[in-house]
Coordinates of C-alpha atoms in Angstrom, one line a residue:
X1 CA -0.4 -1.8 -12.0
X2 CA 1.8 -1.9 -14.6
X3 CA 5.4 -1.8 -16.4
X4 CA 8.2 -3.8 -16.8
X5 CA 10.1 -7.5 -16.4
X6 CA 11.2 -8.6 -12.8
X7 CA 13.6 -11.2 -10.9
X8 CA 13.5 -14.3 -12.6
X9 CA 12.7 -16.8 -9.9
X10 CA 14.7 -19.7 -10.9
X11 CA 18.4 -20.0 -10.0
X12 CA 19.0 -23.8 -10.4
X13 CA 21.5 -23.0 -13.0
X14 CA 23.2 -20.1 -11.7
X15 CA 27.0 -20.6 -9.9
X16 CA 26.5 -20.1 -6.2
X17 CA 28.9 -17.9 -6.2
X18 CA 27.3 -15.5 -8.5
X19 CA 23.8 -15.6 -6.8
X20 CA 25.7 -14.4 -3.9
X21 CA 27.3 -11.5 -5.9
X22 CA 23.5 -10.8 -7.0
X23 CA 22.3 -10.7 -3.6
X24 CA 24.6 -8.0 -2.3
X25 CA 22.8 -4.3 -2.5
X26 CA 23.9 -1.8 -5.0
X27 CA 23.5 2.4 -4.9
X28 CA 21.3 3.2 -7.9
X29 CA 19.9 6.9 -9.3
X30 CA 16.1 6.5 -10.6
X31 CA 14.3 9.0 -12.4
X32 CA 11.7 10.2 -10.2
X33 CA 10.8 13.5 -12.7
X34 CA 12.1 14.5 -15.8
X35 CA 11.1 17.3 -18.4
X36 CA 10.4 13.7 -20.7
X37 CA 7.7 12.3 -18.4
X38 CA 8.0 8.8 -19.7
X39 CA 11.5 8.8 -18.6
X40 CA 9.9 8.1 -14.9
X41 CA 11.4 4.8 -13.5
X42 CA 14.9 4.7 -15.5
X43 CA 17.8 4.2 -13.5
X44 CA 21.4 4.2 -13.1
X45 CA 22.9 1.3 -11.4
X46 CA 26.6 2.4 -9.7
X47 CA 27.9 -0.6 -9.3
X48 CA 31.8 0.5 -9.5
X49 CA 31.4 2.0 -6.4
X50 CA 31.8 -1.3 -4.4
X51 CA 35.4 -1.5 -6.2
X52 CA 36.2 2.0 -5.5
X53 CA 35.7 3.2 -8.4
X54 CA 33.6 6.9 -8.5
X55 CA 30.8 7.6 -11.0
X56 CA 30.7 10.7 -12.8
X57 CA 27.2 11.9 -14.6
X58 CA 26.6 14.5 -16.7
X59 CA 23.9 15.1 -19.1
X60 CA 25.5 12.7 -21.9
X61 CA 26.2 10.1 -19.7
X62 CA 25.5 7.5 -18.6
X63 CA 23.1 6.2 -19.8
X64 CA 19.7 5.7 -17.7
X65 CA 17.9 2.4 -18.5
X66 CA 14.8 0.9 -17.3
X67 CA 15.2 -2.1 -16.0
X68 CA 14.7 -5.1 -17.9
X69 CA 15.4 -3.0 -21.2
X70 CA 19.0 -3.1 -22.8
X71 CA 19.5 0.3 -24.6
X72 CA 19.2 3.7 -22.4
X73 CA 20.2 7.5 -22.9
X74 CA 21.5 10.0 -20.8
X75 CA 19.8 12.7 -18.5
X76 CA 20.2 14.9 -21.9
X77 CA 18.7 17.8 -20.2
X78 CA 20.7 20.8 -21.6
X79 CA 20.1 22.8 -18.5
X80 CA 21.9 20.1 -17.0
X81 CA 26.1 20.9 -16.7
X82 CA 28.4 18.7 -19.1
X83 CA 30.3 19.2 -16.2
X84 CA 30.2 16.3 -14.4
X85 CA 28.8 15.5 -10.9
X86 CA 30.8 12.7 -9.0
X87 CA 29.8 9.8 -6.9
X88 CA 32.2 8.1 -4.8
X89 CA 32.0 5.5 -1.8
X90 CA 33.3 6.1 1.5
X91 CA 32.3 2.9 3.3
X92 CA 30.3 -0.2 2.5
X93 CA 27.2 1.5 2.9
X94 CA 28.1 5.0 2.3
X95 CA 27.7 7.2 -1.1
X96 CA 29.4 11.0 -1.3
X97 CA 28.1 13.4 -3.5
X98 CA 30.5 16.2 -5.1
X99 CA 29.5 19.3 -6.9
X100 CA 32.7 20.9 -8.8
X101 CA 32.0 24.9 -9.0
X102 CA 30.4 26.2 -12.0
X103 CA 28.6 22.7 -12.1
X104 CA 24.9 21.7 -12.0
X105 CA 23.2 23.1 -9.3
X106 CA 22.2 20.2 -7.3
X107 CA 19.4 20.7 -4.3
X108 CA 19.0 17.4 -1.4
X109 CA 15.5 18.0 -1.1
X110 CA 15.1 21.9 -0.9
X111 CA 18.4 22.2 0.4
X112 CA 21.4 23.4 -2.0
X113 CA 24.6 21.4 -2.1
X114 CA 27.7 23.1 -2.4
X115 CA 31.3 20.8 -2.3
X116 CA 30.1 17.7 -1.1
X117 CA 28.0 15.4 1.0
X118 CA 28.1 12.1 2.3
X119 CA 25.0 10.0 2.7
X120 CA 24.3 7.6 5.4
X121 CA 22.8 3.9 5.6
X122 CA 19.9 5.2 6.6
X123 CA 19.5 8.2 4.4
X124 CA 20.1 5.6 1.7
X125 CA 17.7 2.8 3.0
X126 CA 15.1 5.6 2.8
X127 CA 15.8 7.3 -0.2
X128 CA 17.5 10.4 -1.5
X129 CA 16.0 12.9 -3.7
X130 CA 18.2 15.1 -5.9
X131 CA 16.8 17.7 -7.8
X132 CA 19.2 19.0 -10.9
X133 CA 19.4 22.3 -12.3
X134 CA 15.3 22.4 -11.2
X135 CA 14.1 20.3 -13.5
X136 CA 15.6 16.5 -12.9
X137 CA 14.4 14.9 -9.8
X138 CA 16.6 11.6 -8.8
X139 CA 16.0 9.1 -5.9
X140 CA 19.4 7.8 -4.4
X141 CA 18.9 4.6 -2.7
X142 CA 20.1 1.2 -2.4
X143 CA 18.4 -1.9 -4.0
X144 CA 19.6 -5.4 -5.1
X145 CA 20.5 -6.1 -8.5
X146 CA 17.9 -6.9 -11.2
X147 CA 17.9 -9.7 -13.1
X148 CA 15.7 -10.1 -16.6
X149 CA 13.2 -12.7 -16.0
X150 CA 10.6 -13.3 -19.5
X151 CA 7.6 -14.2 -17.1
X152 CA 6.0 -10.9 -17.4
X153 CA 5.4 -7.7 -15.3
X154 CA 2.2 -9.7 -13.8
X155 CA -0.1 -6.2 -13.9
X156 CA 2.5 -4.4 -11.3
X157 CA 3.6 -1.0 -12.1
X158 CA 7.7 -0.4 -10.5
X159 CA 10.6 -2.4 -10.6
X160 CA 12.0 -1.5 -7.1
X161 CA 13.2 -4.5 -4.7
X162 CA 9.9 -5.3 -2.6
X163 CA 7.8 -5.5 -5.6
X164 CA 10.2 -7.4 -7.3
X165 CA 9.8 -9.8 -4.0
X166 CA 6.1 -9.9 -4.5
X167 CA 6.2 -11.2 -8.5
X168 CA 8.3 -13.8 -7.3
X169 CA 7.0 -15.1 -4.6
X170 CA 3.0 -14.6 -6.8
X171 CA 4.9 -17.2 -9.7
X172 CA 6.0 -19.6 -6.5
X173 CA 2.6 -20.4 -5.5
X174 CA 0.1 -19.4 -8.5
X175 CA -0.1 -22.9 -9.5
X176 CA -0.2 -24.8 -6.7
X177 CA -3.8 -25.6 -4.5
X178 CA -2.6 -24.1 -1.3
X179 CA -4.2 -21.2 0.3
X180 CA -2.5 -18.4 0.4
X181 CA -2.8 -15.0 2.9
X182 CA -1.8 -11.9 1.4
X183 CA -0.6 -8.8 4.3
X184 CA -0.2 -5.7 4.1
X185 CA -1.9 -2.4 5.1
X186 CA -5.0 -1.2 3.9
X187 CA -4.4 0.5 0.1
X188 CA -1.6 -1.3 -0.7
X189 CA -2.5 -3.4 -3.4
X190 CA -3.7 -7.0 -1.7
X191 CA -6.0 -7.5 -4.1
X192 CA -4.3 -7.0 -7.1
X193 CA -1.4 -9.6 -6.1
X194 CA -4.7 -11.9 -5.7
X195 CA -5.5 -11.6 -9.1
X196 CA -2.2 -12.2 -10.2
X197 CA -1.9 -15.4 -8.6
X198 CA -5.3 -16.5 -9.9
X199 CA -4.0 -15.5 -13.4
X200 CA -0.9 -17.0 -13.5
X201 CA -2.8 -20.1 -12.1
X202 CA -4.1 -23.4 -13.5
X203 CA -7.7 -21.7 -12.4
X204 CA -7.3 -18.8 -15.2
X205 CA -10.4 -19.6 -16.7
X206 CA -12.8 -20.3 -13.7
X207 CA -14.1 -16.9 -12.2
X208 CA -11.9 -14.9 -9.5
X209 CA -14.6 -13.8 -6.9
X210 CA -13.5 -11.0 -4.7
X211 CA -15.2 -10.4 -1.3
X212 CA -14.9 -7.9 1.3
X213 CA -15.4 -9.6 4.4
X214 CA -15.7 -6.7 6.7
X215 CA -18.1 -5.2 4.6
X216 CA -21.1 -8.1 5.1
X217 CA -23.3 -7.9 8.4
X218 CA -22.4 -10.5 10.7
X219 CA -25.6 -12.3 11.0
X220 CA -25.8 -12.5 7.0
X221 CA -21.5 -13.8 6.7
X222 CA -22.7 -17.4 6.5
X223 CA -25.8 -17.0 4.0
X224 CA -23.0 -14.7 1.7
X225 CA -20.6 -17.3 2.0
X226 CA -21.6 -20.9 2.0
X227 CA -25.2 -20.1 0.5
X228 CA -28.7 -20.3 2.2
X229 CA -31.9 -22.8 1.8
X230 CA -35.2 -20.7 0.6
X231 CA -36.8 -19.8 3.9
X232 CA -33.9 -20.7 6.2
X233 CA -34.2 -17.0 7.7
X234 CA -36.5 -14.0 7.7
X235 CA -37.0 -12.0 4.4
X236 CA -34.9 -15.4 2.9
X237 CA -37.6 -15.8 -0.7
X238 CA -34.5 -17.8 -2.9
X239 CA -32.0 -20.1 -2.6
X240 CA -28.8 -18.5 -2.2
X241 CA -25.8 -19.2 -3.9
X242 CA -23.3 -18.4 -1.9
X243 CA -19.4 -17.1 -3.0
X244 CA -17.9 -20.5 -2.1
X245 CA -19.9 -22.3 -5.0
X246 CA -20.0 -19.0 -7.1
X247 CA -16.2 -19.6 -7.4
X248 CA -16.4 -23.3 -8.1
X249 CA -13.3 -24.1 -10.5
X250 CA -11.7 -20.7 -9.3
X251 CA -10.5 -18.3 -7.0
X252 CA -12.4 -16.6 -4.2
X253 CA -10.5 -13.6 -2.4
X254 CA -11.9 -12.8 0.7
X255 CA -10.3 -9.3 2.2
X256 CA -10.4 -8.0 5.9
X257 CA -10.7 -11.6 7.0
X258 CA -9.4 -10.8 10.3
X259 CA -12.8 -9.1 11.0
X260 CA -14.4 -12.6 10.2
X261 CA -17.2 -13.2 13.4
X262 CA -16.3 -16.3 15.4
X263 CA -18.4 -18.8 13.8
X264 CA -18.2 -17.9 10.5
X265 CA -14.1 -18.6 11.4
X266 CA -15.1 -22.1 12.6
X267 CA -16.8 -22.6 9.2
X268 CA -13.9 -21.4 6.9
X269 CA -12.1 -23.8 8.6
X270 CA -14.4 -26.7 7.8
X271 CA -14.2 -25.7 4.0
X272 CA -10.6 -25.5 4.0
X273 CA -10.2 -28.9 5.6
X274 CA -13.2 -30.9 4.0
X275 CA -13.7 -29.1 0.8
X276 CA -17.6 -28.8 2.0
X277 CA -19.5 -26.2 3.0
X278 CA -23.0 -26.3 4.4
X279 CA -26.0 -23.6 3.5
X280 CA -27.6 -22.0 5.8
X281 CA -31.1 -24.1 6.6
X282 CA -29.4 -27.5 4.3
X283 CA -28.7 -30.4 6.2
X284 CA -26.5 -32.0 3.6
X285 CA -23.1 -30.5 2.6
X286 CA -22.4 -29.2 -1.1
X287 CA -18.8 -29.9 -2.3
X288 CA -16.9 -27.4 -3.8
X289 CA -13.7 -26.8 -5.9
X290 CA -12.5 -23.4 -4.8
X291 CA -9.1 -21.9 -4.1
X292 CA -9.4 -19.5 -1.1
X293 CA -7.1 -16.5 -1.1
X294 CA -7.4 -14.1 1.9
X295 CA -5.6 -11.0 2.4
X296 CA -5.6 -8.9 6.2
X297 CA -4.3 -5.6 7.4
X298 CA -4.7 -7.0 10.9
X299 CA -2.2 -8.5 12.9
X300 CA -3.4 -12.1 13.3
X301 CA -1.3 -13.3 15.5
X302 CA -2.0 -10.6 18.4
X303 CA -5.6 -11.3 18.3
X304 CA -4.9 -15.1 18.4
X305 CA -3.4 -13.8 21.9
X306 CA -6.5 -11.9 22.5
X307 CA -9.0 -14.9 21.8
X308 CA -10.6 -13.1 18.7
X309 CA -9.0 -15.4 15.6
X310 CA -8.6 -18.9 16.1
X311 CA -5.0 -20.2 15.6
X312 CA -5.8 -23.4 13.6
X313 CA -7.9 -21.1 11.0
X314 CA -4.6 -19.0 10.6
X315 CA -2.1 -22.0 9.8
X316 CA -4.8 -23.1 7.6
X317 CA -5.4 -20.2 5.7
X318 CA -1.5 -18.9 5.4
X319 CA -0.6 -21.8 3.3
X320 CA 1.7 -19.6 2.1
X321 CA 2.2 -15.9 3.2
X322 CA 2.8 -12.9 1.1
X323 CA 3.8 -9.7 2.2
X324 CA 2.7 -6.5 0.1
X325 CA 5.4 -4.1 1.2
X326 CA 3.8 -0.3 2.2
X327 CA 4.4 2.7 -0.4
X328 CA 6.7 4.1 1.8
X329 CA 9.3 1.3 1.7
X330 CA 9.2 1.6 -2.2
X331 CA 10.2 4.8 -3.1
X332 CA 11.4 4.2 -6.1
X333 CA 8.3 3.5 -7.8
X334 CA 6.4 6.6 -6.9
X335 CA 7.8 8.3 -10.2
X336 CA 6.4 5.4 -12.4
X337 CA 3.3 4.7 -10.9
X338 CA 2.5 8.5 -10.4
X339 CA 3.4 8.6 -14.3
X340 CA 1.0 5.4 -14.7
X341 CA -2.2 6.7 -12.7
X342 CA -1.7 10.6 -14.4
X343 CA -1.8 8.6 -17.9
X344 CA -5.2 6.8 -17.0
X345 CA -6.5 10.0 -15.9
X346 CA -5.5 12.2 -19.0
X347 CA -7.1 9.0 -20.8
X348 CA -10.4 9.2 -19.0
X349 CA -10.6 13.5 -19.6
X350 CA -10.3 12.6 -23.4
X351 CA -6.8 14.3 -23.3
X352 CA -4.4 11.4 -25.1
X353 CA -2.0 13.6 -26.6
X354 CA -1.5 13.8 -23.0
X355 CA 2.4 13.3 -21.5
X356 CA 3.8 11.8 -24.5
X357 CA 3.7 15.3 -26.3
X358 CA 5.1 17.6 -24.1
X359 CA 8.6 19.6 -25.6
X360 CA 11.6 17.5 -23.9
X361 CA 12.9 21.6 -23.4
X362 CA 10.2 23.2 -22.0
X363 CA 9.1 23.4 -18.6
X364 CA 9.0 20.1 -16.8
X365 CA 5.6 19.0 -16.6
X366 CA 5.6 17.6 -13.1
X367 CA 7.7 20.5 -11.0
X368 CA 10.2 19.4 -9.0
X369 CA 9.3 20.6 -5.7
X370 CA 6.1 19.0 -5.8
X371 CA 7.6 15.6 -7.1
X372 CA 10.5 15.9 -3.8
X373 CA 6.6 16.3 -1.8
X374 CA 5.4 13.3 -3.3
X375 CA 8.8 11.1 -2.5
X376 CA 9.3 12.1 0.9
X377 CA 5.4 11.5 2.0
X378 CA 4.7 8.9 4.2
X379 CA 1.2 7.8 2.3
X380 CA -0.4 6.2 5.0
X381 CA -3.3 5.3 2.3
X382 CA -0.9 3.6 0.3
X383 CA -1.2 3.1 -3.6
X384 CA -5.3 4.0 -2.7
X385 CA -4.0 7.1 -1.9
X386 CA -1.2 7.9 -4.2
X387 CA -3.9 6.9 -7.1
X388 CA -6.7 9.7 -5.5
X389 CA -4.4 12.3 -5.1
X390 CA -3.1 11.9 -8.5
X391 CA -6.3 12.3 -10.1
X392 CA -7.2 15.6 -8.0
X393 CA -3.9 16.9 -9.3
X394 CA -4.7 16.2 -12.5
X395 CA -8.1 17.7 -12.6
X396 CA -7.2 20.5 -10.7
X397 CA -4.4 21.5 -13.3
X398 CA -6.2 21.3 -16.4
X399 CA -5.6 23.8 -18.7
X400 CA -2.4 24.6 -17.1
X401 CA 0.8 24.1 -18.7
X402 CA 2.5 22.3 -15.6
X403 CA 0.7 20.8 -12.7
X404 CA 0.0 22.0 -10.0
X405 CA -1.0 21.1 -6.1
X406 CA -4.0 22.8 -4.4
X407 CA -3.1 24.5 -1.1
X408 CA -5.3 21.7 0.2
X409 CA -3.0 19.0 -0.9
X410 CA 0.2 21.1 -0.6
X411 CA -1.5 20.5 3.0
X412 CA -1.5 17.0 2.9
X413 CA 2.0 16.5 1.5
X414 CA 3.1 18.5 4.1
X415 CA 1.6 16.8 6.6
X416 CA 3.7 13.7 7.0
X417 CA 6.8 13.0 5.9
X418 CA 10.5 12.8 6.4
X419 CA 13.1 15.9 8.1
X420 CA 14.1 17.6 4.7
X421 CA 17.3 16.0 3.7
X422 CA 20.3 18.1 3.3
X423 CA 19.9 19.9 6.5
X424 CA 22.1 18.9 9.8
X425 CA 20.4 16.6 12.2
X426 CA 19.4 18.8 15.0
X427 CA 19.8 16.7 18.6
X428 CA 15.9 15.7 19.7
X429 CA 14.3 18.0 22.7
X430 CA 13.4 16.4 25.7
X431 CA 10.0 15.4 25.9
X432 CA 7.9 17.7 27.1
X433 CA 5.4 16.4 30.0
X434 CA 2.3 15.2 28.6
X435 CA -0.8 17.9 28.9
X436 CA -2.7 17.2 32.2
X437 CA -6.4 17.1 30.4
X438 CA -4.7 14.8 27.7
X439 CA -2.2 12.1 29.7
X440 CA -0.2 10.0 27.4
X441 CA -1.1 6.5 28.5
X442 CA 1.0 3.8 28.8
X443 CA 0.5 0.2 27.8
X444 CA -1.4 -1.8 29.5
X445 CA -3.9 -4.8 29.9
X446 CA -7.3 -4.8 28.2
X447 CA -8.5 -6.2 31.5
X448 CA -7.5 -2.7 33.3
X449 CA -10.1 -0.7 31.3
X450 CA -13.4 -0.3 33.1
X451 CA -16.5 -0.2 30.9
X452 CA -16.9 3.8 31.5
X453 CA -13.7 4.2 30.8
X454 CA -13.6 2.8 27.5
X455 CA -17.0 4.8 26.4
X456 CA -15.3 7.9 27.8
X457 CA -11.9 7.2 25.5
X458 CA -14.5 6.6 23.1
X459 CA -16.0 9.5 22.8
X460 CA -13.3 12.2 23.8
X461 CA -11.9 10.5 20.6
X462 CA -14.8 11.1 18.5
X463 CA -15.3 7.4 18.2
X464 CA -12.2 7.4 16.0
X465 CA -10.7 3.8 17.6
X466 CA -7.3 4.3 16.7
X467 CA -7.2 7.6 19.0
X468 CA -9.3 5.3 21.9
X469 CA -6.8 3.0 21.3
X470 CA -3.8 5.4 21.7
X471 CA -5.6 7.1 24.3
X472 CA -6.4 3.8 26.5
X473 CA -2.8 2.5 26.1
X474 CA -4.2 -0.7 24.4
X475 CA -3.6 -2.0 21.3
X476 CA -7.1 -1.6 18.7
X477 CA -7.3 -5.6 18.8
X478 CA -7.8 -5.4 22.5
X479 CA -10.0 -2.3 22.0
X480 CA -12.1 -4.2 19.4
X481 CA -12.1 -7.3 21.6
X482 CA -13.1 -4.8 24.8
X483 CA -16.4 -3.1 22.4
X484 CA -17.6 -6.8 21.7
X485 CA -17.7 -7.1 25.2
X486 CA -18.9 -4.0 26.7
X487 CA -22.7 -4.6 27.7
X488 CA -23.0 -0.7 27.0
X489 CA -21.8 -0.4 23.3
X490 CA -23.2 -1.7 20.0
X491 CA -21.5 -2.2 16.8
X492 CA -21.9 -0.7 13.2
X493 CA -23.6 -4.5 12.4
X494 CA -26.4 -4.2 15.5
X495 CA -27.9 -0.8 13.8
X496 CA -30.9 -1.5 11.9
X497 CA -31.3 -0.2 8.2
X498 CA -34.4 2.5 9.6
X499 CA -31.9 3.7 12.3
X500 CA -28.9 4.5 10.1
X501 CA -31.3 6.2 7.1
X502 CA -32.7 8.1 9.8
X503 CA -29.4 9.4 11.1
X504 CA -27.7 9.6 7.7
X505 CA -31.1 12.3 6.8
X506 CA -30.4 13.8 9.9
X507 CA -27.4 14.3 9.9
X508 CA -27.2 15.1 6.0
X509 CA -24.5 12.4 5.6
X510 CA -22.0 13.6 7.6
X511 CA -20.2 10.1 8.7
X512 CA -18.5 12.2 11.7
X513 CA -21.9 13.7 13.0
X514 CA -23.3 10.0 12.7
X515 CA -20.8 8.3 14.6
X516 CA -20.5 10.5 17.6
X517 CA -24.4 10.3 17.9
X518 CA -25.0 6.5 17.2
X519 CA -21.6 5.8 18.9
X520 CA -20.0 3.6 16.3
X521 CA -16.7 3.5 14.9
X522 CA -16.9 5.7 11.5
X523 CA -15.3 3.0 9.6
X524 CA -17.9 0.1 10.5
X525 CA -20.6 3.0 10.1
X526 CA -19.3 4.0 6.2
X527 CA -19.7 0.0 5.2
X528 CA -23.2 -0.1 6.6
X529 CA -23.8 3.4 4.9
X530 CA -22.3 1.4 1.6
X531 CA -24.4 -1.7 1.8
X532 CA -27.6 0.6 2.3
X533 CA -27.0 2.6 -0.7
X534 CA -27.2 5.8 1.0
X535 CA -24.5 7.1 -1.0
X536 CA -21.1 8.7 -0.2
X537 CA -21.4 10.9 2.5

């Protein structure tokens, strides 16, 4: 990622009583979308609403700044009113909007606003979007006060609250030896924040090896890791390195580490404790000098209550813990990194002139209804996600004036996300009674499920474990543990190499079709697919 400064994380010489001031959230307007696509990220702190003091903006003023930066401008959008719209607050955590007649026309979400409307904590914790006169898209949202810090944006794009938490808390512990385990769901980011840390630390020069751990076969984790003696295992014709003593005098990142096997768990431990590691077929250990960051989407702790992750490893590896926050829960950067990903695109297409050319008058570049889409998605894929769609909106609007969204990904946006704000909160219907083919299962012990039952879950679901798990009423760490168990399943890792090719030319590639007939979960089956080089599917 990219952009601008962030909390400084030293406060040893700031009064007590102004870090508590600091601390207490403000309301601020960011620029989602703007006619000046740059302009993506700016904001407008009102911080006289907490004296009761009301706010009113217009197109030549205030002034929008992005933070970090000292000089700003105003909306200065002349199909924005001079007329002024007014913020006020109506409670500690309230914000009310009015619209004087004649005034901008001001839309919450796709719904038009006419007098005035008060916003709630929660409307607020989540975000507002205001679209101006069609063309100015603002989020409306509580954050905490920045504060200029000269350390650098550390390669993350936004300057909203939680990624503000992350810089700081990467500058805490980039140069100290500890471990560190980086959280956070799948697409978010993990692995940048690793890199951070290993550039900001004393190890900047030795190399960063990144590894996904879910990714090797189980019986070759412990050859990939700590290295292998020539001949110490079938088809073995070399010594093997190993990642541990590729990284010696840097970092190694290992990712999904909550789907490390058993033993290999016992080993990591060993390293972490004794600095040592032992190769596969070598009866003498090999010292090494490697910081070990690890990053999970899992939840650790639950499967240390199943029996599948050992409880010293986690204390040992969550030296200190860093949580990446999820897309959703930072709004307010969506503007600037869909800005940031659309520039690297137009960049890659050869098109530079690109978003810094476009007439400040004209029509806005990124419509307004699609950029209220991409704030109120949930993005379940994260940053991952937000990147991908971006470029397909890109290359599917080329030669267009404006972008434009596919009815494929008009779809997707559609798909999850928010009640439109604006509209009254209509009371929730009773729940209807579960279908009687589909019964909505209620949680309960692994140790219920039979063996049939789980293959049945299994494959009603299409072998998609989430559904089993939903389906079941167990949580996926007890429906993991219960597959590594059952005597009647196998595993993505106990296909051989001939049986997948076969299936993926059988099935021409179709990663659905293979995992319903080798009766694996699809996302085990697309590493597999991945470490053969079968291609994408």
């Amino acid at each position: 990622m990219q952009d601008k400064p962030f909390t400084d994380v030293s406060t040893a010489a700031t009064p007590r009583h102004v870090r508590e001031e600091s601390s207490r959230p403000v309301f601020v307007l960011t620029i989602v979308s703007h006619p000046t696509p740059p302009r993506a990220g700016e904001r407008l702190v009102l911080g006289t609403l907490a004296s009761g003091h009301a706010v009113a903006m217009s197109r030549v003023g205030p002034d929008f700044v992005l933070p970090g930066a000292t000089l700003g401008m105003p909306l200065a959008d002349t199909f924005i009113s001079r007329k002024p719209l007014l913020f006020d607050s109506t409670g500690p955590d309230r914000v009310r909007l009015r619209v004087e007649e004649g005034g901008t026309q001001v839309l919450v979400g796709d719904q038009p606003l006419v007098g005035a409307r008060e916003f709630g904590p929660q409307e607020l914790r989540e975000g507002v979007p205001l679209v101006l006169a069609g063309r100015v898209v603002l989020l409306l949202h509580q954050s905490l006060p920045f504060a200029p810090s000269a350390a650098g944006d550390l390669g993350m794009v936004g300057h909203g609250q939680s990624t503000r938490r992350v810089r700081e808390d990467v500058l805490r512990v980039a140069d100290l030896k500890v471990p560190v385990l980086i959280r956070g769901e799948t697409g978010s980011g993990k692995e940048l924040v690793a890199r951070a840390i290993h550039q900001r630390s004393t190890r900047r020069q030795g190399p960063f090896v990144s590894v996904n751990l879910g990714a090797i076969p189980k019986e070759l984790a412990a050859a990939e890791l700590f290295g292998a003696k020539k001949g110490a295992y079938t088809g073995s014709t070399q010594e093997r390195e190993g990642f541990f003593r590729a990284a010696h005098g840097g970092t190694l990142f290992l990712d999904e580490v909550g789907e490390a096997p058993a033993e290999i768990q016992g080993l990591l431990l060993r390293a972490l404790e004794t600095g040592e590691v032992y190769p596969v077929g070598g009866t003498a250990p090999v010292t090494v000098d490697t910081r070990l960051i690890t990053a999970t989407d899992a939840d650790l702790e639950a499967r240390i209550v199943q029996g599948t992750f050992k409880a010293p490893l986690l204390h040992r590896l969550a030296g200190y813990d860093i949580q990446v926050p999820p897309l959703r829960e930072r709004r307010e950067d969506i503007g600037v990194l869909f800005h940031h990903f659309a520039r690297e695109e137009l960049q890659s297409l050869g098109e530079t002139h690109g978003l810094e050319s476009l007439a400040a008058q004209g029509a806005p570049w990124l419509p307004a209804a699609l950029a209220v889409r991409l704030v109120r998605f949930s993005w379940p894929g994260n940053i991952r996600q937000l990147r991908n769609l971006t470029r397909q909106i890109i290359i599917g609007s080329r030669g267009q004036g404006a972008l434009q969204a596919t009815p494929r990904i008009e779809q997707e946006l559609a798909a999850s996300g928010p009640p439109p704000a604006g509209r009254a909160p209509e009371p929730a219907p009773a729940p209807a009674p579960p279908a009687a083919e589909e019964p909505e299962a209620t949680r309960r012990k692994p140790s219920e499920v039979s063996d049939a039952e789980l293959l049945e879950a299994l494959r009603t679901s299409a072998w998609d474990l989430k559904a089993a798990a939903q389906r079941l009423g167990i949580t996926r760490p007890s429906l993991y543990v219960l597959i590594d168990r059952s005597p009647s399943l196998r595993t993505a890792g106990d296909l051989s190499a001939e049986e997948i090719a076969r299936c993926f030319r059988e099935c021409k590639g179709d990663l659905d079709a293979m995992a319903r007939r080798l009766e694996v979960s699809k996302r085990g089956l697309q590493r597999r697919v991945r470490e053969l080089g079968l291609g994408p599917s």
